[in-house]
Amino acid sequence: MSDAHEPVASSSLGDEAHLAKLGYKQELARTWSGFSNFAISFSIISILAGCLTNYAVAINNGGPMAVAWTWPILSVFILIIGFTMSELVSAMPTSGGIYWWAAKMGGPKAGFYTGWLNWIGLVAVTAGVAYGCATFIDLTISTFSEDYAGNYSLTRVFITFVIVLALAAVLNIFSGHLMAIMNNISVWWHVVGAAAIVIVLVVVPDNHLSFGQVFGDRFNNSGFAEGATNGGTFWFLVLPLAFLLTQYTITGFDASAHLSEETSGAAMGAAKGIWQSIFYSAVGGYILLLAVTFAIPEDALGNPDYAGVGGGGVGYLFNEALGSNWAGVVLFISASAQFFCATACLTSASRMTFAFSRDRALPGSDFLRKLTAAKVPANAVITVAVLAALLTLPALIEVNLGTEEAPLIVPVAFFAVTSIAVQGLYLSFAIPIYLRWKAGDSFEVGAWNNGSKYKWMNLVAVIEIVLVSLYLMLPANTFAVPWNDGFAWKFVNYAPIVTLGALILLTIWWEVSVKKWFKGPVHTIDEPDEPVAATE
């Protein structure tokens, strides 16, 4: 995509000079390679996390065709979003990432809102991935132990979730260099693990769906339109709810920007890290999802058991299609990958917390911006882990969309947390993407850029983000609609309450106080009075 400049020098001196030009001294240890930068975004996207933990969302809201068609279509749009962000990080490779770009191009107010949306999204994605990991750990153990499976409880899963967060925090605090090594290992675990799962799903099951069923069968288990699989309600309300599968899985790639101050040759390495992590995840994720969908088992009548998969998720699918032994192996591979992902999410969120607090934008900034002797933001790591646990507390409330005789336990809180992650992250992406489009040719690009293609790419990116974010604020089932019979707050998708509520509170805070003292990025060295440009 780059067609205007030669790459910047990859030496740490060149990186430090570029960072100094942006107004910051080198504080974090620059120990990450370009591959490590790619690896953290690839690990956070984690096709073995998002694809599997949110699979039932697509099955319930469209069936196999929702999986087969929405993934590739949305992946193309997300790749366009990635290209626009690669251009931005190449010009401005700082740990503040999204927030810093918005503040530089749109002023303190744009930076303030962008930073908070991004931060909320990063905390939520950390929570979502860690909770998904805990769920898969529980499923893995249950596969090998009937006694353990028989004593299932939401409290047990939540305790496992807290343990996952604690372990991820300890690893993050120990060493930033260790995290780079873990992310490198994570890439190969995802590649080899996903390939192994695909092979198992192709070889082991006795039956597979046909191509016509995978790409054509529709299923509506949302409760909307009384289960109809045609008409306006299905196509424009039910099916778009399946967007969560793709949009949640392929997110968090802004980690490459947040780790740019720790990456050698950041102007090229971080830019490539963003778009390459999206591209390879999109391709690998689609292969994995098709393998899972072809392996959907039959019900007692010999028909594809879409209802069973919709209610029990991939845990049910693996056990029915593969048997307990193979299911346990597949779940173990997935749970391990999700732990890598949760740890990487915490790394990214802590770096954003450090950068945002460095500019005095978060309460307790003096505490949050402190580094250990190893130059790791330990206080930020611990804070994000605690907030992630608090955000997920509603997961302790059981939500049964079925009956006492035929229960259908749905993790509404988990889907809400993942929706918050998508809304927070992608809306924060949209602000600097729009501001870059508005700046036009006056924007000084970096070593990696989109040339004149930004004129349509950035507009397409913003439109996609707004549309998907609006859909993910809608009720996920009929019991979440206030005027319907059976409405209860436990069924409600609380994502819009958190996202919109945060925006309202931030607006009040801005008008009452923040605008009087917040001036945007606080430079740690004097910045030259000239536009931002990439070092050449």
Coordinates of N, CA and C in Angstrom, one line a residue, residues 365-457:
S365 N -3.9 9.6 37.6 CA -2.9 9.5 36.6 C -1.5 9.4 37.1
D366 N -1.2 10.0 38.2 CA 0.2 9.9 38.8 C 0.5 8.5 39.2
F367 N -0.6 7.8 39.7 CA -0.4 6.4 40.1 C -0.3 5.5 38.9
L368 N -1.2 5.7 37.9 CA -1.3 4.8 36.8 C -0.1 4.9 35.8
R369 N 0.6 6.1 35.8 CA 1.7 6.2 34.9 C 3.1 5.8 35.4
K370 N 3.1 5.3 36.6 CA 4.4 4.9 37.2 C 4.9 3.6 36.6
L371 N 6.2 3.5 36.4 CA 6.8 2.3 35.8 C 7.7 1.6 36.8
T372 N 7.8 0.3 36.7 CA 8.7 -0.4 37.5 C 10.1 -0.2 37.1
A373 N 11.1 -0.8 37.8 CA 12.5 -0.8 37.4 C 12.7 -1.4 36.0
A374 N 11.8 -2.3 35.7 CA 11.9 -3.0 34.3 C 11.2 -2.2 33.3
K375 N 10.7 -1.0 33.6 CA 10.0 -0.1 32.7 C 8.7 -0.7 32.2
V376 N 8.0 -1.3 33.2 CA 6.6 -1.9 32.9 C 5.6 -1.1 33.7
P377 N 4.5 -0.7 33.1 CA 3.4 0.0 33.9 C 2.6 -0.9 34.8
A378 N 3.2 -1.4 35.9 CA 2.5 -2.4 36.7 C 1.2 -1.9 37.3
N379 N 1.1 -0.6 37.7 CA -0.1 -0.1 38.3 C -1.2 -0.1 37.3
A380 N -0.9 0.2 36.1 CA -1.9 0.2 35.0 C -2.4 -1.2 34.7
V381 N -1.5 -2.2 34.8 CA -1.8 -3.6 34.5 C -2.8 -4.0 35.6
I382 N -2.5 -3.8 36.9 CA -3.4 -4.2 38.0 C -4.8 -3.5 37.9
T383 N -4.8 -2.2 37.6 CA -6.0 -1.5 37.5 C -6.9 -2.0 36.4
V384 N -6.4 -2.3 35.2 CA -7.2 -2.8 34.1 C -7.8 -4.2 34.5
A385 N -7.0 -5.0 35.1 CA -7.5 -6.3 35.5 C -8.6 -6.2 36.5
V386 N -8.5 -5.3 37.5 CA -9.6 -5.2 38.5 C -10.9 -4.6 37.8
L387 N -10.7 -3.6 36.9 CA -11.9 -3.1 36.2 C -12.5 -4.1 35.3
A388 N -11.7 -4.9 34.7 CA -12.3 -6.0 33.8 C -13.2 -6.9 34.6
A389 N -12.7 -7.3 35.8 CA -13.5 -8.2 36.7 C -14.8 -7.5 37.1
L390 N -14.7 -6.2 37.5 CA -15.9 -5.5 37.9 C -16.9 -5.4 36.8
L391 N -16.5 -5.1 35.5 CA -17.4 -4.9 34.4 C -18.1 -6.2 34.1
T392 N -17.6 -7.4 34.5 CA -18.2 -8.7 34.1 C -19.0 -9.2 35.3
L393 N -19.2 -8.5 36.4 CA -20.0 -9.0 37.5 C -21.4 -9.5 37.1
P394 N -22.1 -8.8 36.2 CA -23.4 -9.3 35.8 C -23.4 -10.8 35.2
A395 N -22.2 -11.3 34.9 CA -22.2 -12.7 34.4 C -22.5 -13.7 35.5
L396 N -22.6 -13.2 36.8 CA -23.0 -14.1 37.9 C -24.5 -14.3 37.9
I397 N -25.2 -13.5 37.1 CA -26.7 -13.7 37.1 C -27.1 -14.7 36.0
E398 N -27.8 -15.7 36.4 CA -28.2 -16.7 35.4 C -29.4 -16.2 34.5
V399 N -29.2 -16.4 33.2 CA -30.3 -15.9 32.2 C -30.7 -17.1 31.5
N400 N -32.0 -17.5 31.7 CA -32.6 -18.7 31.0 C -33.6 -18.3 30.0
L401 N -33.3 -18.4 28.8 CA -34.3 -18.0 27.7 C -35.3 -19.2 27.4
G402 N -35.0 -20.3 28.0 CA -35.9 -21.5 27.8 C -36.9 -21.6 29.0
T403 N -37.2 -22.9 29.4 CA -38.1 -23.2 30.4 C -37.4 -24.0 31.5
E404 N -38.1 -24.2 32.6 CA -37.4 -25.0 33.7 C -37.2 -26.4 33.2
E405 N -38.1 -27.0 32.4 CA -38.0 -28.3 31.8 C -36.9 -28.4 30.8
A406 N -36.8 -27.3 29.9 CA -35.8 -27.3 28.9 C -35.1 -26.0 28.9
P407 N -34.1 -25.9 29.9 CA -33.4 -24.6 30.1 C -32.5 -24.2 28.9
L408 N -32.4 -23.0 28.6 CA -31.5 -22.4 27.6 C -30.8 -21.3 28.2
I409 N -29.6 -21.6 28.9 CA -28.8 -20.6 29.6 C -28.0 -19.9 28.6
V410 N -28.2 -18.6 28.5 CA -27.5 -17.7 27.6 C -26.6 -16.7 28.3
P411 N -25.4 -16.6 27.9 CA -24.4 -15.7 28.6 C -24.6 -14.2 28.1
V412 N -25.8 -13.6 28.5 CA -26.1 -12.3 28.0 C -25.0 -11.3 28.4
A413 N -24.5 -11.4 29.6 CA -23.5 -10.5 30.1 C -22.2 -10.6 29.3
F414 N -21.9 -11.8 28.9 CA -20.7 -12.0 28.1 C -20.9 -11.3 26.7
F415 N -22.0 -11.5 26.1 CA -22.3 -10.8 24.8 C -22.3 -9.3 25.0
A416 N -22.8 -8.8 26.1 CA -22.9 -7.4 26.3 C -21.4 -6.8 26.5
V417 N -20.6 -7.6 27.2 CA -19.2 -7.1 27.4 C -18.5 -7.1 26.0
T418 N -18.7 -8.1 25.2 CA -18.1 -8.1 23.8 C -18.6 -7.0 23.0
S419 N -19.9 -6.7 23.1 CA -20.5 -5.5 22.4 C -19.9 -4.2 22.8
I420 N -19.7 -4.1 24.1 CA -19.0 -2.9 24.7 C -17.6 -2.7 24.1
A421 N -16.9 -3.8 24.0 CA -15.6 -3.8 23.4 C -15.6 -3.3 22.0
V422 N -16.5 -3.9 21.2 CA -16.6 -3.5 19.8 C -17.0 -2.0 19.6
Q423 N -18.0 -1.6 20.4 CA -18.4 -0.2 20.3 C -17.3 0.8 20.8
G424 N -16.7 0.5 21.9 CA -15.7 1.4 22.4 C -14.5 1.5 21.5
L425 N -14.0 0.3 21.0 CA -12.8 0.3 20.2 C -13.1 0.9 18.8
Y426 N -14.1 0.4 18.2 CA -14.3 0.9 16.8 C -14.8 2.3 16.7
L427 N -15.6 2.8 17.7 CA -16.0 4.2 17.6 C -14.8 5.1 17.9
S428 N -13.8 4.6 18.7 CA -12.6 5.4 18.9 C -11.7 5.4 17.7
F429 N -11.8 4.3 16.9 CA -11.1 4.3 15.6 C -11.7 5.3 14.6
A430 N -13.0 5.4 14.7 CA -13.7 6.2 13.7 C -13.3 7.7 13.7
I431 N -13.0 8.2 14.9 CA -12.7 9.6 15.1 C -11.4 10.0 14.4
P432 N -10.3 9.4 14.7 CA -9.1 9.8 13.9 C -9.1 9.5 12.4
I433 N -9.8 8.4 12.1 CA -10.0 8.0 10.7 C -10.7 9.1 9.9
Y434 N -11.8 9.6 10.6 CA -12.6 10.7 10.0 C -11.7 12.0 9.9
L435 N -11.0 12.3 11.0 CA -10.2 13.5 11.0 C -9.1 13.5 10.0
R436 N -8.5 12.3 9.7 CA -7.5 12.2 8.7 C -8.1 12.5 7.3
W437 N -9.3 11.9 7.1 CA -10.0 12.2 5.8 C -10.3 13.7 5.7
K438 N -10.7 14.3 6.7 CA -11.0 15.8 6.7 C -9.8 16.6 6.5
A439 N -8.6 16.1 7.0 CA -7.3 16.9 6.7 C -6.9 16.8 5.3
G440 N -7.3 15.8 4.6 CA -7.0 15.8 3.1 C -5.5 15.7 2.9
D441 N -5.1 16.3 1.8 CA -3.7 16.2 1.4 C -2.8 17.0 2.2
S442 N -3.3 17.8 3.2 CA -2.4 18.5 4.1 C -1.8 17.6 5.2
F443 N -2.4 16.4 5.3 CA -1.9 15.5 6.3 C -0.5 15.0 5.8
E444 N 0.5 15.1 6.7 CA 1.8 14.6 6.3 C 2.0 13.1 6.7
V445 N 2.0 12.3 5.6 CA 2.0 10.9 5.8 C 3.3 10.3 6.3
G446 N 3.3 9.1 6.7 CA 4.6 8.5 7.2 C 5.1 7.6 6.1
A447 N 6.0 6.7 6.5 CA 6.7 5.8 5.5 C 5.7 4.8 4.9
W448 N 4.6 4.4 5.6 CA 3.6 3.5 5.0 C 2.3 4.4 4.9
N449 N 1.8 4.5 3.7 CA 0.6 5.3 3.5 C -0.3 4.7 2.4
N450 N -1.5 5.2 2.3 CA -2.5 4.8 1.3 C -2.5 5.6 0.1
G451 N -1.6 6.6 -0.1 CA -1.7 7.5 -1.2 C -3.0 8.2 -1.3
S452 N -3.6 8.3 -2.5 CA -4.8 9.0 -2.7 C -6.0 8.2 -2.3
K453 N -5.8 6.9 -2.1 CA -6.9 6.0 -1.8 C -7.6 6.3 -0.4
Y454 N -7.0 7.1 0.4 CA -7.6 7.5 1.7 C -8.9 8.2 1.4
K455 N -9.1 8.8 0.3 CA -10.3 9.6 0.1 C -11.6 8.7 0.1
W456 N -11.5 7.5 -0.3 CA -12.7 6.6 -0.2 C -12.5 5.6 0.9
M457 N -11.3 5.2 1.2 CA -11.1 4.2 2.3 C -11.6 4.7 3.6

